[in-house]
CSV table of C-alpha atoms in Angstrom, one decimal:
chain,number,residue,atom,x,y,z
A,1,MET,CA,-11.7,4.0,5.0
A,2,LEU,CA,-8.6,4.4,3.5
A,3,ARG,CA,-7.3,1.9,1.0
A,4,THR,CA,-9.2,0.0,-1.6
A,5,CYS,CA,-8.9,-3.5,-1.1
A,6,TRP,CA,-7.3,-5.2,-4.3
A,7,SER,CA,-5.6,-8.6,-4.8
A,8,GLY,CA,-2.7,-8.2,-7.2
A,9,LEU,CA,-3.1,-10.2,-10.7
A,10,PHE,CA,-0.6,-8.3,-13.2
A,11,VAL,CA,1.6,-5.4,-13.6
A,12,GLY,CA,-0.3,-3.7,-16.3
A,13,ALA,CA,1.6,-1.3,-18.3
A,14,ARG,CA,4.1,-1.1,-15.5
A,15,TYR,CA,2.0,0.1,-12.8
A,16,GLY,CA,-1.7,-0.3,-13.9
A,17,LEU,CA,-2.7,-2.4,-11.3
A,18,LEU,CA,-5.7,-4.7,-11.8
A,19,ARG,CA,-7.0,-5.3,-8.4
A,20,VAL,CA,-10.0,-7.1,-6.9
A,21,CYS,CA,-11.5,-5.9,-3.6
A,22,CYS,CA,-12.3,-7.6,-0.4
A,23,ASN,CA,-14.6,-5.9,2.0
A,24,VAL,CA,-13.5,-4.0,4.5
A,25,ALA,CA,-15.1,-1.2,6.8
A,26,HIS,CA,-18.3,0.4,4.7
A,27,HIS,CA,-16.1,0.3,1.4
A,28,ALA,CA,-15.9,-2.3,-1.1
A,29,TRP,CA,-15.2,-2.1,-5.2
A,30,LEU,CA,-15.0,-4.6,-7.9
A,31,TRP,CA,-12.7,-3.7,-10.8
A,32,LEU,CA,-13.8,-4.7,-14.0
A,33,ALA,CA,-11.2,-3.5,-16.0
A,34,PRO,CA,-9.4,-5.8,-18.6
A,35,PRO,CA,-6.2,-7.4,-18.2
A,36,PRO,CA,-3.5,-5.3,-19.1
A,37,THR,CA,-1.4,-5.7,-22.1
A,38,SER,CA,2.1,-4.3,-21.0
A,39,PRO,CA,3.6,-6.5,-18.0
A,40,LEU,CA,6.5,-4.7,-16.0
A,41,ALA,CA,9.3,-7.3,-16.5
A,42,SER,CA,9.8,-9.5,-13.6
A,43,SER,CA,13.1,-9.2,-13.0
A,44,ALA,CA,12.5,-4.9,-12.4
A,45,LEU,CA,10.5,-6.5,-9.6
A,46,ARG,CA,13.1,-8.4,-7.8
A,47,PRO,CA,15.1,-7.0,-5.1
A,48,SER,CA,18.2,-6.1,-5.8
A,49,SER,CA,21.0,-7.7,-3.4
A,50,SER,CA,23.1,-4.7,-3.3
A,51,VAL,CA,20.5,-2.4,-2.8
A,52,LEU,CA,18.9,-4.2,0.4
A,53,ARG,CA,22.1,-6.2,1.2
A,54,ASP,CA,21.9,-5.1,5.0
A,55,LYS,CA,17.9,-5.1,5.3
A,56,GLN,CA,17.8,-9.0,4.1
A,57,THR,CA,17.0,-11.3,7.6
A,58,TRP,CA,16.2,-15.1,8.3
A,59,VAL,CA,15.2,-13.7,11.9
A,60,MET,CA,11.6,-14.5,12.6
A,61,ASN,CA,10.1,-11.5,14.1
A,62,LYS,CA,11.6,-9.3,11.9
A,63,SER,CA,10.3,-10.8,8.7
A,64,THR,CA,6.8,-10.1,9.6
A,65,ILE,CA,4.7,-6.6,8.7
A,66,ILE,CA,1.2,-5.5,9.5
A,67,MET,CA,-1.0,-2.7,7.8
A,68,PRO,CA,-2.5,-0.9,10.5
A,69,CYS,CA,-4.4,2.4,11.2
A,70,ASN,CA,-6.7,4.2,14.0
A,71,ASN,CA,-9.1,6.9,12.9
A,72,THR,CA,-9.8,8.4,16.4
A,73,GLY,CA,-6.1,9.0,17.3
A,74,PHE,CA,-3.0,7.9,17.2
A,75,THR,CA,-2.5,4.0,16.8
A,76,ASP,CA,-0.6,2.9,20.5
A,77,PRO,CA,2.8,1.5,19.8
A,78,LYS,CA,1.8,-0.9,22.2
A,79,THR,CA,-0.3,-2.6,20.1
A,80,THR,CA,1.9,-2.9,17.3
A,81,LEU,CA,5.0,-4.1,19.3
A,82,GLY,CA,7.1,-7.0,18.0
A,83,TRP,CA,6.1,-6.2,14.1
A,84,GLY,CA,8.7,-5.9,12.1
A,85,VAL,CA,7.4,-3.4,9.8
A,86,VAL,CA,4.6,-1.3,10.4
A,87,ASP,CA,2.8,0.3,7.2
A,88,PHE,CA,0.4,2.9,8.1
A,89,ASP,CA,-2.4,4.7,6.0
A,90,TRP,CA,-3.2,7.9,5.6
A,91,SER,CA,-6.6,7.8,7.6
A,92,ASN,CA,-4.4,7.2,10.8
A,93,SER,CA,-5.4,9.6,13.5
A,94,LYS,CA,-8.3,11.1,10.9
A,95,GLY,CA,-10.2,12.3,13.7
A,96,LYS,CA,-13.7,10.8,13.6
A,97,GLY,CA,-16.7,11.2,15.6
A,98,THR,CA,-15.5,13.7,18.9
A,99,ALA,CA,-12.0,12.4,18.7
A,100,ASP,CA,-9.4,14.6,17.9
A,101,GLY,CA,-7.2,14.7,14.8
A,102,TRP,CA,-6.0,16.5,11.8
A,103,ALA,CA,-9.2,16.3,10.3
A,104,LYS,CA,-9.8,18.9,13.3
A,105,HIS,CA,-6.7,20.8,13.0
A,106,GLN,CA,-6.3,24.2,11.3
A,107,PRO,CA,-5.0,24.0,8.9
A,108,MET,CA,-5.4,20.0,8.6
A,109,ASP,CA,-1.7,18.5,9.2
A,110,ASP,CA,-2.0,14.8,8.3
A,111,GLU,CA,1.6,14.5,6.7
A,112,GLU,CA,3.1,15.8,9.9
A,113,MET,CA,1.0,13.5,12.8
A,114,LEU,CA,2.0,10.5,9.8
A,115,PHE,CA,5.2,11.4,10.9
A,116,GLN,CA,4.8,11.5,14.4
A,117,GLN,CA,3.2,7.8,14.2
A,118,VAL,CA,6.5,6.6,12.7
A,119,GLN,CA,8.6,8.2,15.5
A,120,MET,CA,6.3,6.5,18.0
A,121,THR,CA,6.4,3.3,16.3
A,122,ALA,CA,9.8,3.1,15.7
A,123,ALA,CA,10.9,4.1,19.1
A,124,ALA,CA,8.5,1.7,21.2
A,125,THR,CA,10.5,-1.8,19.3
A,126,PRO,CA,13.5,-0.9,18.8
A,127,GLY,CA,14.5,-2.9,15.1
A,128,THR,CA,10.9,-1.6,13.6
A,129,THR,CA,10.8,0.6,10.8
A,130,VAL,CA,8.2,1.8,8.8
A,131,TRP,CA,6.3,2.2,5.8
A,132,VAL,CA,4.1,5.8,5.0
A,133,TYR,CA,1.1,6.1,2.5
A,134,ARG,CA,1.1,7.9,-0.4
A,135,CYS,CA,-1.0,8.1,-3.1
A,136,SER,CA,0.1,8.4,-6.7
A,137,VAL,CA,-2.8,9.3,-8.8
A,138,TYR,CA,-5.0,11.6,-6.4
A,139,ALA,CA,-3.8,14.8,-4.6
A,140,TYR,CA,-4.9,15.2,-1.2
A,141,PRO,CA,-4.9,18.6,0.4
A,142,TRP,CA,-4.9,17.7,3.9
A,143,TYR,CA,-1.1,16.5,3.1
A,144,THR,CA,0.8,20.3,3.7
A,145,SER,CA,2.9,19.6,0.6
A,146,VAL,CA,0.1,19.1,-1.6
A,147,ARG,CA,-1.6,21.7,-0.1
A,148,ALA,CA,0.8,24.5,-0.9
A,149,LEU,CA,0.7,23.5,-4.6
A,150,LEU,CA,-3.4,24.2,-4.0
A,151,ASP,CA,-2.6,27.0,-2.7
A,152,ASP,CA,-0.2,28.1,-5.4
A,153,SER,CA,-1.4,29.2,-8.7
A,154,ALA,CA,1.7,28.6,-10.5
A,155,TYR,CA,1.2,25.1,-9.8
A,156,ALA,CA,-2.2,25.0,-12.0
A,157,PRO,CA,-1.1,22.9,-14.6
A,158,TRP,CA,0.0,19.8,-12.3
A,159,PHE,CA,-3.9,18.8,-11.3
A,160,VAL,CA,-6.3,17.9,-13.9
A,161,ASP,CA,-9.4,20.4,-14.1
A,162,PHE,CA,-13.2,19.8,-13.9
A,163,LYS,CA,-14.6,20.1,-18.1
A,164,SER,CA,-15.3,23.4,-18.8
A,165,GLU,CA,-19.1,23.1,-19.1
A,166,GLY,CA,-21.5,21.1,-16.6
A,167,PRO,CA,-23.0,19.3,-15.5
A,168,TRP,CA,-20.4,17.7,-12.8
A,169,HIS,CA,-21.3,14.9,-10.4
A,170,SER,CA,-18.8,16.3,-8.0
A,171,PRO,CA,-19.1,20.1,-6.6
A,172,LYS,CA,-16.9,22.7,-7.1
A,173,CYS,CA,-17.4,24.2,-3.9
A,174,ASP,CA,-17.8,23.5,-0.2
A,175,SER,CA,-20.9,23.6,1.6
A,176,TYR,CA,-19.8,25.3,4.7
A,177,GLY,CA,-17.6,28.1,4.1
A,178,THR,CA,-18.3,31.7,4.7
A,179,PRO,CA,-18.1,32.8,1.6
A,180,PRO,CA,-17.9,29.0,0.5
A,181,LYS,CA,-14.4,27.7,-0.9
A,182,CYS,CA,-14.0,26.9,-4.6
A,183,SER,CA,-12.1,25.2,-7.6
A,184,ASN,CA,-11.7,24.5,-10.9
A,185,HIS,CA,-9.2,21.6,-10.4
A,186,PHE,CA,-11.3,18.4,-10.1
A,187,HIS,CA,-11.8,17.2,-7.0
A,188,MET,CA,-14.2,14.7,-5.2
A,189,GLN,CA,-15.4,13.8,-1.7
A,190,GLU,CA,-14.6,10.3,-1.2
A,191,GLN,CA,-13.3,9.4,2.1
A,192,THR,CA,-13.2,13.2,2.8
A,193,PRO,CA,-13.6,14.6,5.9
A,194,GLY,CA,-16.5,17.3,6.1
A,195,PHE,CA,-18.3,19.6,8.3
A,196,PRO,CA,-20.4,18.9,10.8
A,197,HIS,CA,-19.6,15.4,9.7
A,198,GLY,CA,-18.2,13.6,7.0
A,199,ASP,CA,-15.2,11.0,6.7
A,200,GLY,CA,-13.6,12.1,9.3
A,201,ASP,CA,-15.5,15.4,11.0
A,202,CYS,CA,-14.0,19.0,11.2
A,203,ALA,CA,-14.3,21.3,13.8
A,204,ALA,CA,-16.3,24.9,13.6
A,205,PRO,CA,-15.8,27.2,11.6
A,206,GLY,CA,-15.3,24.2,8.8
A,207,CYS,CA,-12.9,21.9,7.4
A,208,ASP,CA,-9.5,23.8,6.4
A,209,CYS,CA,-7.5,22.4,3.8
A,210,GLY,CA,-6.1,25.9,2.6
A,211,LYS,CA,-7.5,28.1,-0.1
A,212,ALA,CA,-9.3,25.3,-2.0
A,213,PRO,CA,-12.3,22.9,-0.7
A,214,CYS,CA,-11.4,19.4,1.0
A,215,GLY,CA,-11.4,16.4,-1.4
A,216,PHE,CA,-9.6,13.7,-3.5
A,217,TYR,CA,-8.0,16.5,-6.5
A,218,LEU,CA,-6.4,14.6,-9.5
A,219,TRP,CA,-2.4,14.8,-10.7
A,220,ASN,CA,-2.1,15.2,-14.3
A,221,HIS,CA,1.1,13.0,-14.6
A,222,SER,CA,1.8,14.6,-18.1
A,223,SER,CA,2.2,17.9,-17.1
A,224,THR,CA,5.4,20.0,-18.6
A,225,ALA,CA,4.8,22.9,-17.2
A,226,VAL,CA,8.1,23.5,-14.9
A,227,VAL,CA,7.3,25.9,-12.0
A,228,HIS,CA,9.9,27.0,-9.4
A,229,ASN,CA,12.4,25.2,-11.5
A,230,GLN,CA,10.9,21.9,-11.1
A,231,THR,CA,9.2,19.6,-13.4
A,232,PHE,CA,6.3,17.7,-11.8
A,233,GLN,CA,8.3,14.3,-11.7
A,234,GLN,CA,10.8,16.4,-9.7
A,235,TRP,CA,8.6,17.6,-7.5
A,236,PHE,CA,6.6,14.1,-7.2
A,237,ILE,CA,9.8,12.0,-6.5
A,238,ASN,CA,12.0,14.5,-4.6
A,239,ASP,CA,9.5,16.5,-2.4
A,240,TYR,CA,6.4,14.2,-2.0
A,241,MET,CA,7.7,10.6,-1.7
A,242,LEU,CA,11.0,10.8,-0.8
A,243,ASN,CA,11.4,14.2,1.0
A,244,LYS,CA,12.4,14.5,4.8
A,245,VAL,CA,9.8,11.3,5.9
A,246,GLY,CA,10.9,9.4,3.1
A,247,GLN,CA,14.2,9.6,3.3
A,248,SER,CA,14.2,9.3,7.1
A,249,PRO,CA,16.1,6.0,8.2
A,250,LEU,CA,12.9,5.6,10.1
A,251,VAL,CA,10.9,4.9,6.9
A,252,SER,CA,11.7,1.9,4.9
A,253,GLY,CA,8.9,1.7,2.4
A,254,PHE,CA,5.8,3.1,1.0
A,255,PHE,CA,2.7,2.1,0.4
A,256,TRP,CA,1.7,3.8,-3.1
A,257,ASP,CA,-2.0,3.5,-3.5
A,258,ASP,CA,-3.9,3.6,-6.7
A,259,PHE,CA,-3.5,3.7,-10.5
A,260,TRP,CA,-3.9,5.8,-13.5
A,261,PRO,CA,-6.2,3.4,-15.9
A,262,ALA,CA,-6.0,2.7,-19.0
A,263,PRO,CA,-8.4,4.5,-21.2
A,264,GLY,CA,-11.8,4.2,-20.7
A,265,GLY,CA,-11.2,1.9,-17.4
A,266,ARG,CA,-12.8,3.1,-14.1
A,267,PHE,CA,-10.7,4.9,-11.3
A,268,PRO,CA,-9.6,3.5,-8.3
A,269,ASP,CA,-11.5,4.9,-5.1
A,270,SER,CA,-13.8,6.9,-6.9
A,271,VAL,CA,-17.5,7.2,-7.4
A,272,GLY,CA,-17.1,6.2,-11.3
A,273,THR,CA,-17.9,9.7,-12.3
A,274,VAL,CA,-13.8,11.1,-12.9
A,275,PRO,CA,-14.1,10.7,-16.6
A,276,ASP,CA,-17.2,12.8,-16.7
A,277,ASP,CA,-16.6,15.4,-14.6
A,278,THR,CA,-12.8,15.8,-16.2
A,279,GLY,CA,-14.0,15.6,-19.9
A,280,LEU,CA,-11.2,12.7,-20.0
A,281,ALA,CA,-14.5,10.6,-21.4
A,282,GLN,CA,-14.9,12.5,-24.8
A,283,ASN,CA,-10.8,13.0,-24.9
A,284,LEU,CA,-9.0,9.6,-24.9
A,285,ALA,CA,-6.3,10.7,-26.3
A,286,GLY,CA,-5.6,13.2,-23.5
A,287,TRP,CA,-6.2,10.3,-21.2
A,288,GLY,CA,-3.8,7.8,-22.4
A,289,GLN,CA,-1.3,10.5,-22.3
A,290,ILE,CA,-1.6,11.0,-18.6
A,291,THR,CA,-1.7,7.1,-18.2
A,292,ASP,CA,1.6,7.1,-19.9
A,293,SER,CA,3.2,9.6,-18.5
A,294,TYR,CA,2.3,8.3,-15.0
A,295,HIS,CA,3.9,4.9,-15.8
A,296,VAL,CA,7.4,6.9,-16.7
A,297,ASN,CA,6.8,8.9,-13.5
A,298,MET,CA,6.2,5.3,-11.6
A,299,ASP,CA,9.6,3.7,-13.4
A,300,ALA,CA,11.5,6.6,-12.0
A,301,LEU,CA,9.9,6.6,-8.4
A,302,ARG,CA,10.5,2.6,-8.2
A,303,ASP,CA,14.3,3.1,-9.4
A,304,ARG,CA,14.7,5.9,-7.3
A,305,THR,CA,13.3,4.4,-4.0
A,306,LEU,CA,15.1,1.1,-4.9
A,307,ALA,CA,18.4,3.3,-4.9
A,308,ALA,CA,17.7,4.6,-1.6
A,309,GLY,CA,17.8,1.2,0.1
A,310,LYS,CA,14.2,1.5,0.4
A,311,PHE,CA,10.7,-0.6,-0.9
A,312,ALA,CA,7.0,-0.7,-1.5
A,313,TRP,CA,3.8,-2.7,-0.6
A,314,GLN,CA,3.2,-2.7,-4.7
A,315,LEU,CA,6.9,-4.4,-5.5
A,316,LEU,CA,5.9,-7.2,-3.2
A,317,TRP,CA,4.4,-10.8,-4.7
A,318,THR,CA,1.6,-11.7,-2.2
A,319,GLY,CA,0.4,-14.7,-4.6
A,320,GLY,CA,-0.7,-15.0,-7.9
A,321,ASP,CA,1.2,-14.7,-11.1
A,322,GLU,CA,5.0,-14.2,-10.8
A,323,THR,CA,4.4,-10.4,-12.1
A,324,SER,CA,1.7,-9.6,-9.9
A,325,VAL,CA,2.2,-6.6,-7.8
A,326,GLY,CA,1.5,-6.5,-4.1
A,327,GLY,CA,-2.3,-7.3,-3.1
A,328,THR,CA,-3.5,-5.0,-1.1
A,329,CYS,CA,-5.8,-7.4,1.1
A,330,PRO,CA,-4.0,-10.8,0.3
A,331,HIS,CA,-4.9,-14.6,1.3
A,332,ALA,CA,-2.4,-16.9,2.4
A,333,ILE,CA,-0.3,-18.2,-0.7
A,334,VAL,CA,-1.1,-21.8,0.3
A,335,GLU,CA,-4.1,-22.8,1.5
A,336,GLN,CA,-5.8,-25.9,2.7
A,337,GLN,CA,-7.4,-26.9,-0.6
A,338,GLY,CA,-4.9,-27.0,-3.4
A,339,CYS,CA,-2.3,-27.2,-0.6
A,340,ALA,CA,-0.2,-29.7,-2.3
A,341,ALA,CA,0.0,-28.2,-5.9
A,342,GLN,CA,0.9,-25.1,-4.1
A,343,LEU,CA,3.4,-26.5,-2.5
A,344,ARG,CA,4.7,-28.2,-5.5
A,345,SER,CA,5.0,-24.9,-7.1
A,346,MET,CA,6.7,-23.4,-4.6
A,347,CYS,CA,9.1,-25.8,-4.0
A,348,ASN,CA,11.6,-24.8,-6.6
A,349,GLU,CA,14.2,-22.4,-6.8
A,350,THR,CA,12.8,-20.0,-9.8
A,351,ALA,CA,9.3,-19.9,-7.8
A,352,PRO,CA,8.7,-16.3,-7.1
A,353,PRO,CA,8.9,-16.7,-3.2
A,354,GLN,CA,13.0,-17.4,-4.2
A,355,THR,CA,13.0,-14.5,-7.1
A,356,ARG,CA,11.0,-11.6,-5.8
A,357,ALA,CA,10.2,-9.9,-2.0
A,358,MET,CA,7.3,-12.2,-0.8
A,359,MET,CA,4.5,-10.8,1.6
A,360,TYR,CA,2.7,-13.9,3.1
A,361,ALA,CA,-0.7,-13.2,4.5
A,362,LEU,CA,-2.0,-14.7,7.6
A,363,GLU,CA,-5.2,-16.4,7.0
A,364,ALA,CA,-7.4,-14.1,9.0
A,365,THR,CA,-10.9,-12.1,8.6
A,366,ASP,CA,-9.8,-10.6,12.3
A,367,PRO,CA,-6.3,-10.0,13.3
A,368,SER,CA,-6.9,-10.6,16.3
A,369,ASN,CA,-8.1,-14.3,15.8
A,370,LEU,CA,-5.7,-16.4,13.7
A,371,THR,CA,-7.3,-19.4,12.5
A,372,ALA,CA,-4.9,-21.1,10.7
A,373,LEU,CA,-1.4,-19.6,12.6
A,374,LYS,CA,0.7,-23.0,12.7
A,375,GLN,CA,0.2,-23.7,8.7
A,376,ASP,CA,0.8,-20.4,7.9
A,377,LEU,CA,3.7,-20.1,10.2
A,378,ALA,CA,5.1,-23.7,8.6
A,379,ASN,CA,4.1,-22.8,5.3
A,380,PHE,CA,5.8,-19.4,5.3
A,381,LEU,CA,9.0,-21.4,6.5
A,382,LEU,CA,8.9,-23.9,4.1
A,383,ILE,CA,8.5,-21.5,0.8
A,384,ARG,CA,10.2,-18.1,1.9
A,385,GLY,CA,13.4,-16.8,0.4
A,386,PRO,CA,16.1,-14.1,1.6
A,387,PHE,CA,13.6,-11.5,1.2
A,388,ALA,CA,10.1,-12.2,2.9
A,389,TRP,CA,7.2,-11.2,5.5
A,390,LEU,CA,4.6,-12.7,7.3
A,391,GLY,CA,1.6,-10.9,8.4
A,392,HIS,CA,-1.3,-9.0,7.5
A,393,GLY,CA,-2.7,-6.9,4.8
A,394,TRP,CA,-5.1,-4.1,4.9
A,395,LYS,CA,-7.9,-4.9,7.7
A,396,GLY,CA,-9.3,-1.3,8.2
A,397,CYS,CA,-9.1,0.8,11.1
A,398,SER,CA,-9.1,0.5,14.9
A,399,LYS,CA,-8.1,-3.3,14.8
A,400,ASP,CA,-5.7,-5.2,17.2
A,401,TYR,CA,-2.7,-7.1,15.7
A,402,PRO,CA,-1.3,-9.3,18.5
A,403,PHE,CA,2.2,-10.6,18.0
A,404,PRO,CA,2.4,-14.2,18.4
A,405,ALA,CA,4.6,-15.7,20.6
A,406,GLU,CA,5.5,-18.3,17.9
A,407,PHE,CA,7.2,-15.3,15.9
A,408,ASN,CA,9.7,-14.4,18.6
A,409,LEU,CA,11.5,-18.4,18.1
A,410,ASP,CA,14.4,-18.7,16.7
A,411,TYR,CA,14.6,-20.7,13.9
A,412,GLY,CA,17.6,-20.3,12.9
A,413,VAL,CA,19.0,-20.3,8.7
A,414,PRO,CA,17.7,-22.4,6.2
A,415,VAL,CA,19.8,-25.6,5.5
A,416,ASP,CA,17.7,-26.7,2.6
A,417,LYS,CA,18.0,-24.1,0.1
A,418,ILE,CA,14.4,-25.0,-1.4
A,419,CYS,CA,11.3,-27.0,0.2
A,420,LYS,CA,10.9,-30.7,-1.1
A,421,GLU,CA,8.6,-33.5,-1.7
A,422,THR,CA,9.0,-36.3,0.6
A,423,ALA,CA,7.8,-38.8,-2.3
A,424,PRO,CA,6.0,-38.1,-5.5
A,425,ASP,CA,2.7,-37.4,-5.0
A,426,SER,CA,3.3,-37.8,-1.3
A,427,GLY,CA,1.2,-34.3,-0.4
A,428,ILE,CA,4.2,-34.3,2.3
A,429,PHE,CA,6.4,-31.4,2.4
A,430,THR,CA,9.8,-30.7,4.2
A,431,ARG,CA,12.6,-28.4,4.7
A,432,GLU,CA,15.3,-28.3,7.2
A,433,TRP,CA,16.6,-25.2,9.3
A,434,SER,CA,19.4,-24.8,11.3
A,435,ASN,CA,17.3,-24.8,14.5
A,436,ALA,CA,14.1,-26.8,13.5
A,437,ASP,CA,13.0,-29.4,11.1
A,438,VAL,CA,9.7,-27.7,9.2
A,439,THR,CA,7.0,-30.3,7.4
A,440,MET,CA,3.6,-30.0,6.0
A,441,ASP,CA,1.1,-32.8,5.5
A,442,CYS,CA,-1.0,-31.3,3.0
A,443,ASN,CA,-3.5,-34.4,2.9
A,444,LYS,CA,-4.6,-34.1,6.9
A,445,TRP,CA,-3.6,-29.7,6.4
A,446,GLU,CA,-1.0,-30.8,9.8
A,447,PRO,CA,2.1,-28.7,10.2
A,448,THR,CA,5.0,-30.3,12.7
A,449,ILE,CA,8.0,-28.3,13.6
A,450,THR,CA,10.6,-30.0,15.3
A,451,TRP,CA,13.1,-28.7,17.6
A,452,LYS,CA,16.4,-30.2,17.2
């Protein structure tokens, strides 16, 4: 697994995400941090028409999105045909079991294989664009750009170290090197390839993450060290996020994973021992400084990303509070229980679907078995605004994503700016489109699309 599943609740201290998980693969995490206290103004999450003007569309098949992954090789482009946006996880092409993949390569080349996947996917479906994964908290040495920093001691201040005296829960050294590779920079084995087995199986003579052992390393966002004429923020934005891959016209957005918790909170995607192993549990002031710097860096990244005409999953509205961030495993925004109340709140010019970029999740545990397709499609067409996608959040690796024929139909453009209830408390909602009339009868959970 790859992305921890989260439901976005609030944008706390800008990017301190409070998220609750769904069960995927063999990982299930429950985040119990207190509610954040400094929500990012909702205006900062609204897509600027000047930035995203040429990407706005009412075309249904272009208004779709999925989050696939194949950890035993490349994702076959035939399996993502039709989808407007395809967002790939870092575990794509990982090389689990006997399958080839970047975990078996010497050195590992996840970053390069991810861009190969981008090119393959975009070429298979004209008009499809791809979003790519970047972790904002952990440094993955299977990315070449990150490994180059770990291999150069000049960049040491940009990483958080193990505390000076043990015991440590995470090992400093690998278990198979001759001699073992060790690092004083904090790293843990969460979701990490191993030899002969791990979360991704390396080839003999062992995993090759460069001079350092493989693992999740930890960015020090508060570092003021200038290395080779660059600050950390400059490198983080220009050479990591918006590098050649990030600036590619084939890449239209990102998944910025994870967050720096407030002092005393639990780190995401972790075994719960990060504060103890790093000594941050005894240095809450230093922890707070890193968290504050993280917010500053993420604000700068957001502004640069939007200025480049690109977007990020975390800037999407997937339901909930109007200032919430995009949940990794969202559910349908309108559900059978509460349908009428939910649509009443959405049929409003100031509702989040009109003021935010919306991702509406199809209600399905298995993306190949859409149990409420007609309802989800009708509700999406009822509430969507200018910037909206219908599809799937994170479902885990090696899933099938068939493209529904209904998504290739031409519903036209909205005639009604927003949906409306046919009469007070009728529970029936309608919206006219240029090619069809869309209705949802919440009393019967029955959608109707009538073609003109």
